[in-house]
Amino acid sequence: MSDTSNHITSFAVENFKRFESFEMTDLGQFNLLVGDNNVGKTSVLEALLVDENSNLWMSNVANALSLKKLKTSVTVKDLEYYCNQETYSQDAEGVVEFRLGRHHKLDKYFLKFEKHLQRLMFSTPGEAKPTTYDFGTVLATTNHELSSPLITLQSGHDRSLTNFYSSTIQKNRRIRGRLIESMRKFIPTFDGIELSAPFPNEEPHLIITQSDKNTTLPLALFGDGSVKFLRIVMEIIAKNGKRLMIDEIDTGIHFSRMKEFWNVILHTAHENNVQLFMTTHSEECLRFFKEALADDLSTMKDLARVVSMVENATTKQVSSVTFPFSQFEFAINAGNEVRL
Amino acid sequence: MTLPVTLIVEGAEDSRFLQDFVQFHFSTKLSDKAFIKVEGNASKLHRSRSAIELRTKKGNLNILIFDADALGKDSTLTEIRNQAEELRLTLNDIFLLPNNQDSGNLESLLRDCIPQKNRAIINCIDAYATCVGEIGIENLRKIDLKSKMYIYPGTFQSSESSRGSTRSYLNPEVWDLYSFELNPLKDFLAKYLA
């Protein structure tokens, strides 16, 4: 099995969006985040875009902003979407601190917003001095379609998926083989995927071949669940050894396929050493996560966690509790709620 | 109620009884979310460590209601507190059934909830249990207090379920929730629910 040293075992962030301070501990390879609406689950996924390579990190920040549909009219003020708004409005500079724990090592990362200079400054432990980017350059030079390790609720069949396949999967025979192998576990008749030869004035799109059909079908004709599944599997394979964040992972997946969905996703992530951070609101999704691990992936049980986020009724501060497999398995079986 | 309350109980029989008891006396419907069922006694608290910690972080008051069992109040309390300390759990208050004083359990309390006019029925069940125990046939199931509390509601036509986890306690023909013996539990819960 390849290297998992890049996986994080703890994560903390300060001065980020709604969090003055937020921490998760005892993380595993498969982390399913649950909690009430607006508790900040998606914000945690965005915070996890931090990267030791400041260029990639900068790109991820810009992507996170563009996913908010701000890109066409974005100004430096919009950075408050990525920073604690209260602090940002009071100070001339907003500083976000990230702490990533990895096997007895704790690294600190800083992201500084210099409002007046319209600059972002990234400070990572691996780089001798902070890297500064002009805000306009950040937005102009990033391409969220190819690089973001965050799959959002809106990620479906669009040009970005075609571009992602074209740039990452198509040219690598080994990765393409892994993709087909994983897809067959979910769609047994899945035979292959390729780019269509475009007609004039038409963009290329993804087409699927199936063993029980003589003709190919455009991916767009498949349901949202199949498209989403394909996208997740593609991204897992492409992110070998790194981490991937997936918002509302179960959206579009029918409950009757949910256990098999988990089987393939977790198995593929395990094979590719990808650390997953996923969110869900669904009790069914949580239950099938537990069942897939208990019944079919028992050797991976120790890698799984449910991270429950909760807002304190008095202080309104958000904190988290990590349930290892034995704890969330017992809670689900006994009918004790892990989502408050 | 100043803060949301979590009731940590031994099992589904306890939560079912407490839901009806609280609804009857405090006009409050406790949802399943209000309970943590540890499926055992203090020695099983560790299986719900994360669930209890989550309620603490939400700001809930964690109220533990367990059986005093044969050990009695003091020994059971000591065991619970030792377990909680070892697991670093916050327990804001503890009540031991039946009355926070004597040895016993949920079934002891339920026996005290049988209306006076129905005491003859439980006397019959006691006699039946004694008789069955003395006839010398091997491999018979022992009729303990839990079994008796299963048989008792089943004798009524109006009783829908005898199982402790689904039983209703709101039928006054079968259960007397005004019973004097329930006052210690009622007074205890009133601190948090009144």
XYZ file of C-alpha atoms in Angstrom:
534
model
C 0.000 0.000 0.000
C 1.392 3.410 -0.913
C 2.121 6.416 1.216
C -0.549 7.881 3.515
C 1.807 10.246 5.331
C 0.094 13.200 3.679
C -3.203 12.360 5.374
C -4.079 14.634 8.238
C -4.980 13.348 11.699
C -6.178 16.667 13.089
C -7.295 19.984 11.660
C -7.929 23.380 13.200
C -8.793 26.738 11.704
C -9.119 30.197 13.221
C -10.830 33.293 11.926
C -12.396 31.517 9.008
C -15.938 32.262 7.877
C -18.293 31.600 10.824
C -15.541 30.040 12.938
C -13.528 32.085 15.381
C -11.938 28.769 16.177
C -12.801 25.241 15.089
C -11.011 21.919 15.533
C -11.376 18.287 14.455
C -9.261 15.555 16.042
C -8.681 11.808 15.579
C -9.377 11.990 11.846
C -9.299 8.878 9.677
C -8.999 8.223 5.978
C -12.787 8.357 5.448
C -14.416 11.226 7.328
C -18.148 11.815 7.036
C -19.163 15.227 8.429
C -22.686 15.584 9.784
C -24.570 18.352 11.565
C -27.413 20.809 11.364
C -27.924 23.261 8.497
C -25.603 26.278 8.676
C -23.356 24.672 11.268
C -20.504 25.093 8.771
C -19.916 21.691 7.166
C -19.233 23.121 3.709
C -17.023 25.801 5.261
C -14.853 23.060 6.770
C -14.483 21.484 3.327
C -13.396 24.881 1.961
C -10.935 25.359 4.807
C -9.424 21.974 3.959
C -8.382 23.398 0.576
C -5.191 24.527 2.323
C -2.119 23.101 0.560
C 1.609 23.031 1.273
C 2.168 24.300 -2.234
C 1.153 27.960 -2.111
C 0.436 28.064 -5.842
C -2.048 25.227 -5.526
C -3.479 26.751 -2.379
C -3.918 30.113 -4.075
C -5.644 28.352 -6.934
C -7.919 26.506 -4.520
C -8.911 29.745 -2.762
C -9.762 31.378 -6.071
C -11.726 28.298 -7.073
C -13.655 28.355 -3.832
C -14.557 31.973 -4.527
C -15.546 31.250 -8.103
C -17.747 28.386 -6.934
C -19.731 31.068 -5.127
C -20.460 32.484 -8.580
C -18.579 35.677 -7.767
C -16.052 35.425 -10.532
C -17.724 37.715 -13.048
C -17.990 40.670 -10.687
C -15.595 39.782 -7.907
C -13.845 42.469 -5.908
C -11.354 42.221 -3.102
C -14.205 42.834 -0.697
C -15.589 39.434 -1.662
C -12.724 37.831 0.198
C -14.839 38.262 3.277
C -16.615 35.151 2.036
C -13.404 33.302 2.801
C -12.626 35.014 6.067
C -14.371 35.606 9.369
C -16.610 38.522 8.421
C -16.633 40.140 11.818
C -12.851 40.313 12.098
C -12.460 41.223 8.460
C -14.699 44.265 8.791
C -12.843 45.478 11.892
C -9.259 45.020 10.772
C -7.412 46.312 7.801
C -6.061 42.803 7.359
C -7.734 39.456 7.858
C -5.511 36.565 8.882
C -6.708 32.977 8.776
C -4.687 30.350 10.615
C -4.778 26.662 9.711
C -3.194 23.866 11.783
C -2.757 20.463 10.190
C -1.644 17.497 12.295
C 0.063 14.566 10.606
C 1.445 11.662 12.643
C 3.109 13.503 15.569
C 3.736 16.635 13.510
C 1.761 19.875 13.540
C 2.124 22.385 10.695
C 0.796 25.937 10.708
C -0.367 27.746 7.588
C -1.455 31.368 7.321
C -3.563 33.163 4.775
C -3.493 36.925 4.997
C -5.825 39.281 3.147
C -4.267 42.690 2.598
C -7.342 44.633 1.757
C -5.776 47.974 0.952
C -3.116 46.480 -1.292
C -5.571 44.034 -2.820
C -3.177 41.178 -2.155
C -3.259 37.695 -0.659
C -0.303 36.320 1.252
C 0.176 32.570 1.712
C 2.525 31.275 4.369
C 3.282 27.542 4.422
C 5.739 25.610 6.618
C 7.592 24.220 3.609
C 8.341 27.582 2.020
C 10.953 29.925 3.454
C 8.933 33.117 3.062
C 5.308 33.980 2.376
C 4.165 34.120 -1.216
C 2.157 37.158 -2.205
C -0.356 37.265 -5.017
C -2.099 40.217 -6.532
C -5.808 39.605 -6.162
C -6.605 40.299 -9.806
C -3.908 37.862 -10.952
C -5.291 35.172 -8.687
C -8.662 35.282 -10.330
C -7.337 35.653 -13.835
C -4.904 32.761 -13.760
C -6.777 29.972 -12.039
C -8.770 27.270 -13.709
C -11.180 25.721 -11.282
C -12.361 23.213 -13.854
C -9.177 21.214 -13.602
C -7.642 21.510 -10.206
C -10.065 21.902 -7.327
C -10.098 19.072 -4.797
C -13.626 20.114 -3.784
C -16.678 18.503 -5.378
C -19.669 20.689 -4.676
C -23.353 19.997 -4.734
C -23.569 21.672 -8.140
C -20.843 19.529 -9.720
C -22.650 17.551 -12.401
C -22.389 16.934 -16.083
C -20.912 20.069 -17.574
C -17.903 21.248 -19.512
C -15.718 21.046 -16.440
C -16.291 17.292 -16.191
C -15.370 16.831 -19.858
C -12.288 18.976 -19.403
C -11.327 17.108 -16.260
C -11.592 13.782 -18.083
C -9.673 15.098 -21.052
C -6.842 16.586 -19.015
C -6.480 13.990 -16.268
C -7.984 10.629 -17.151
C -7.937 10.184 -20.915
C -4.229 10.492 -21.454
C -3.278 8.047 -18.713
C -4.051 4.437 -19.581
C -3.529 3.153 -16.037
C -5.878 5.729 -14.529
C -8.440 5.081 -17.265
C -8.278 1.368 -16.500
C -8.864 2.020 -12.786
C -11.829 4.218 -13.585
C -13.476 1.546 -15.741
C -12.815 -1.094 -13.103
C -14.444 1.013 -10.384
C -17.385 2.023 -12.563
C -18.137 -1.627 -13.356
C -18.651 -2.311 -9.678
C -21.505 0.200 -9.672
C -22.769 -0.210 -13.257
C -21.927 -3.826 -14.249
C -22.491 -3.188 -17.984
C -20.104 -0.199 -18.014
C -17.618 -0.868 -20.781
C -15.791 2.372 -21.339
C -15.839 6.120 -21.542
C -14.483 8.375 -24.269
C -14.755 11.818 -25.754
C -17.117 12.293 -28.659
C -15.744 13.480 -31.995
C -17.345 16.921 -32.150
C -19.421 18.114 -35.031
C -18.772 21.667 -36.249
C -19.905 24.216 -33.677
C -20.288 21.508 -31.063
C -18.067 20.945 -28.051
C -16.802 17.439 -27.315
C -18.702 15.582 -24.640
C -18.360 12.315 -22.730
C -19.931 9.199 -24.150
C -20.370 5.826 -22.481
C -20.185 2.368 -23.998
C -22.002 -0.529 -22.363
C -21.458 -4.234 -22.908
C -25.153 -4.898 -23.529
C -25.656 -2.141 -26.103
C -24.362 -1.712 -29.633
C -24.477 2.084 -29.584
C -22.823 4.617 -27.335
C -24.789 6.951 -25.108
C -23.908 10.493 -24.067
C -23.155 10.651 -20.354
C -25.671 13.494 -20.118
C -28.449 10.956 -20.732
C -27.559 9.082 -17.567
C -29.115 10.111 -14.270
C -27.621 12.658 -11.876
C -26.542 9.857 -9.549
C -24.498 8.053 -12.218
C -22.882 11.304 -13.353
C -22.041 12.267 -9.808
C -20.672 8.811 -9.094
C -18.469 8.955 -12.198
C -17.172 12.361 -11.215
C -16.317 11.270 -7.682
C -14.524 8.134 -8.861
C -12.581 10.140 -11.473
C -11.497 12.677 -8.882
C -10.478 10.015 -6.354
C -8.291 8.259 -8.877
C -6.749 11.548 -9.991
C -6.010 12.667 -6.405
C -3.837 9.654 -5.564
C -2.284 10.049 -2.093
C -3.972 13.407 -1.411
C -7.284 14.490 0.058
C -10.612 15.130 -1.594
C -13.598 17.042 -0.240
C -17.111 16.100 -1.380
C -20.136 18.150 -0.362
C -23.454 16.337 0.126
C -22.027 13.122 -1.232
C -25.313 11.221 -1.352
C -27.281 13.732 -3.433
C -28.764 12.000 -6.458
C -27.966 8.492 -5.228
C -31.012 6.240 -4.773
C -31.128 4.536 -1.392
C -31.215 1.077 -3.000
C -27.762 1.737 -4.521
C -26.315 3.540 -1.525
C -24.482 0.594 0.014
C -22.845 -0.354 -3.277
C -22.054 3.333 -3.834
C -20.158 3.406 -0.539
C -18.452 0.102 -1.286
C -16.979 1.433 -4.509
C -16.158 4.935 -3.257
C -14.373 3.722 -0.123
C -12.656 0.845 -1.894
C -11.420 3.174 -4.650
C -10.238 5.754 -2.117
C -8.425 3.057 -0.173
C -6.706 1.702 -3.265
C -5.622 5.201 -4.252
C -4.727 6.354 -0.710
C -7.060 9.305 -0.972
C -8.273 10.867 2.276
C -11.955 11.748 2.019
C -13.873 14.515 3.772
C -17.546 14.273 2.926
C -20.753 15.866 4.164
C -24.297 14.562 4.355
C -27.608 15.428 5.951
C -29.079 12.028 5.340
C -29.683 9.385 7.996
C -29.823 6.776 5.205
C -26.437 7.811 3.871
C -24.970 7.510 7.352
C -26.572 4.124 7.933
C -25.314 2.695 4.633
C -21.835 4.111 5.342
C -21.900 2.019 8.527
C -23.351 -1.056 6.799
C -20.873 -1.024 3.911
C -18.009 -0.913 6.409
C -19.512 -3.529 8.721
C -20.506 -6.015 6.023
C -18.185 -5.660 3.043
C -15.218 -3.496 4.023
C -14.536 -4.772 7.517
C -10.770 -4.390 7.115
C -11.309 -0.645 6.587
C -13.493 -0.040 9.667
C -10.655 1.506 11.624
C -10.129 4.087 8.867
C -13.675 5.469 9.106
C -14.955 8.336 11.210
C -18.159 10.291 11.599
C -17.368 13.875 12.588
C -20.432 15.450 14.148
C -20.483 19.254 14.211
C -22.619 21.022 16.774
C -23.389 24.596 17.778
C -23.404 25.302 21.506
C -26.834 26.554 22.526
C -25.395 29.290 24.746
C -22.127 30.429 23.212
C -23.099 29.704 19.572
C -19.572 28.391 19.048
C -19.300 25.375 16.772
C -17.287 22.369 17.870
C -16.959 18.776 16.741
C -16.903 15.273 18.162
C -15.253 12.463 16.221
C -16.982 9.084 16.360
C -14.676 6.158 15.528
C -16.391 3.219 13.819
C -17.262 1.350 17.027
C -18.915 4.487 18.447
C -21.028 5.417 15.436
C -21.905 1.767 14.749
C -23.213 1.373 18.282
C -25.059 4.706 18.207
C -26.816 3.870 14.934
C -27.712 0.342 16.034
C -29.055 1.561 19.397
C -31.040 4.374 17.775
C -28.936 7.113 19.381
C -28.677 10.203 17.170
C -25.209 11.276 16.041
C -26.545 14.401 14.294
C -27.842 17.081 16.671
C -36.677 24.251 30.852
C -33.505 26.303 30.843
C -31.245 23.992 28.851
C -32.012 21.040 26.615
C -31.785 17.799 28.515
C -30.336 14.463 27.450
C -31.585 11.454 29.387
C -29.004 8.683 29.456
C -30.800 5.411 30.129
C -30.038 1.710 30.088
C -32.356 0.729 27.238
C -35.457 1.247 25.128
C -37.759 0.074 27.945
C -36.561 2.979 30.093
C -36.929 5.603 27.367
C -40.436 4.345 26.504
C -41.573 4.622 30.136
C -39.959 8.024 30.632
C -41.505 9.435 27.466
C -44.999 8.628 28.744
C -44.168 9.632 32.319
C -42.852 13.045 31.233
C -45.752 13.617 28.863
C -48.229 12.738 31.638
C -46.716 14.918 34.349
C -45.020 17.740 32.448
C -46.980 17.901 29.176
C -43.686 17.634 27.326
C -43.118 15.187 24.477
C -39.559 13.940 24.611
C -38.336 12.819 21.196
C -36.074 9.816 20.692
C -33.276 12.367 20.181
C -33.568 13.301 23.854
C -32.284 9.870 24.917
C -29.036 7.973 24.810
C -29.565 4.262 25.314
C -26.394 2.535 26.467
C -27.885 -0.994 26.152
C -26.576 -2.030 29.550
C -25.420 -0.651 32.875
C -22.459 1.513 33.909
C -19.973 -0.974 32.485
C -21.366 -0.213 28.999
C -21.130 3.582 29.229
C -17.930 3.546 27.167
C -19.881 2.566 24.034
C -21.691 5.913 24.127
C -18.700 8.083 25.013
C -18.796 10.114 21.770
C -22.592 10.496 21.826
C -22.498 11.859 25.389
C -19.575 14.184 24.602
C -21.529 15.581 21.646
C -24.495 16.485 23.882
C -22.125 18.135 26.359
C -20.657 20.278 23.593
C -24.138 21.279 22.476
C -24.692 22.548 26.006
C -27.227 19.910 27.018
C -27.600 18.771 30.597
C -26.726 15.078 30.739
C -29.084 13.371 33.182
C -28.380 9.709 33.827
C -31.255 7.463 34.944
C -30.121 3.895 35.610
C -31.240 1.017 37.786
C -29.899 0.864 41.345
C -29.940 -2.934 40.885
C -29.164 -5.341 43.714
C -25.959 -3.480 44.551
C -27.950 -0.601 45.956
C -27.652 3.121 45.486
C -24.203 3.796 46.925
C -22.307 1.026 45.135
C -24.038 1.687 41.822
C -23.406 5.426 42.113
C -19.731 4.792 42.806
C -19.450 2.546 39.764
C -21.161 5.089 37.507
C -18.984 7.951 38.760
C -15.810 5.912 38.339
C -16.761 5.032 34.787
C -17.669 8.623 33.964
C -14.390 9.880 35.365
C -12.378 7.321 33.450
C -14.178 8.212 30.224
C -14.069 11.940 31.039
C -17.834 12.255 30.684
C -19.890 15.091 32.118
C -22.932 13.787 33.979
C -24.913 16.693 35.422
C -27.199 14.598 37.606
C -27.983 10.963 38.399
C -31.165 9.192 39.484
C -31.242 5.516 40.332
C -34.492 3.622 39.863
C -36.766 2.890 41.588
C -36.640 5.875 43.974
C -33.030 7.081 44.253
C -32.785 5.347 47.587
C -33.539 1.613 47.514
C -32.163 -1.296 45.524
C -34.221 -2.177 42.475
C -34.851 -1.279 38.873
C -37.425 -0.078 36.367
C -39.556 -3.162 36.911
C -39.644 -2.534 40.684
C -41.010 0.900 39.907
C -43.517 -0.436 37.401
C -44.827 -2.881 39.965
C -45.528 0.112 42.173
C -47.466 1.740 39.316
C -50.084 -0.999 39.236
C -53.376 0.505 40.421
C -54.627 -0.703 43.774
C -57.698 -2.236 42.181
C -55.467 -4.441 39.992
C -53.192 -5.734 42.727
C -55.074 -9.011 42.664
C -53.819 -9.575 39.116
C -50.177 -9.274 40.094
C -50.874 -11.537 43.065
C -52.184 -14.138 40.596
C -49.053 -13.736 38.445
C -46.870 -14.116 41.544
C -48.714 -17.294 42.477
C -48.396 -18.597 38.921
C -44.660 -17.937 38.944
C -44.266 -19.698 42.284
C -46.349 -22.638 41.129
C -44.449 -23.047 37.854
C -41.195 -22.899 39.783
C -42.254 -25.720 42.078
C -43.710 -28.289 39.702
C -40.333 -29.811 38.938
C -40.367 -29.682 35.135
C -36.897 -29.015 33.748
C -35.873 -26.259 31.332
C -38.719 -23.889 32.139
C -38.050 -20.188 31.745
C -37.744 -18.400 35.081
C -40.580 -15.945 35.579
C -38.770 -12.937 36.987
C -40.095 -9.461 37.673
C -39.408 -8.384 34.064
C -41.498 -11.306 32.793
C -44.267 -10.468 35.245
C -44.340 -6.886 33.975
C -44.741 -8.339 30.482
C -47.577 -10.636 31.506
C -49.471 -7.994 33.509
C -50.405 -5.494 30.751
C -51.123 -8.398 28.401
C -54.049 -9.442 30.598
C -56.003 -6.326 29.566
C -58.064 -6.237 26.370
C -57.300 -2.547 26.028
C -53.551 -3.027 26.225
C -51.972 -2.755 22.755
C -48.444 -3.976 23.430
C -46.799 -5.800 26.287
C -43.224 -5.320 25.099
C -41.372 -2.840 27.263
C -39.917 -0.945 24.310
C -43.316 -0.260 22.722
C -45.673 -0.407 25.702
C -47.953 2.529 26.524
C -48.220 3.709 30.102
C -50.942 6.247 29.463
C -53.869 3.867 29.958
C -55.092 4.545 33.512
C -56.902 1.216 33.554
C -53.480 -0.490 33.490
C -50.992 1.975 35.034
C -51.296 4.539 37.784
C -48.805 7.302 37.036
C -50.056 9.216 40.094
C -48.699 6.438 42.318
C -47.045 7.768 45.461
C -43.940 5.665 44.754
C -43.321 7.691 41.584
C -42.941 10.960 43.467
C -39.129 10.824 43.875
C -38.717 10.404 40.104
C -41.276 13.111 39.417
C -39.574 15.549 41.809
C -36.181 14.764 40.295
C -37.352 15.397 36.734
C -39.229 18.524 37.766
C -35.856 20.228 38.368
C -35.219 20.048 34.628
C -38.593 19.786 32.956
C -41.064 21.812 34.982
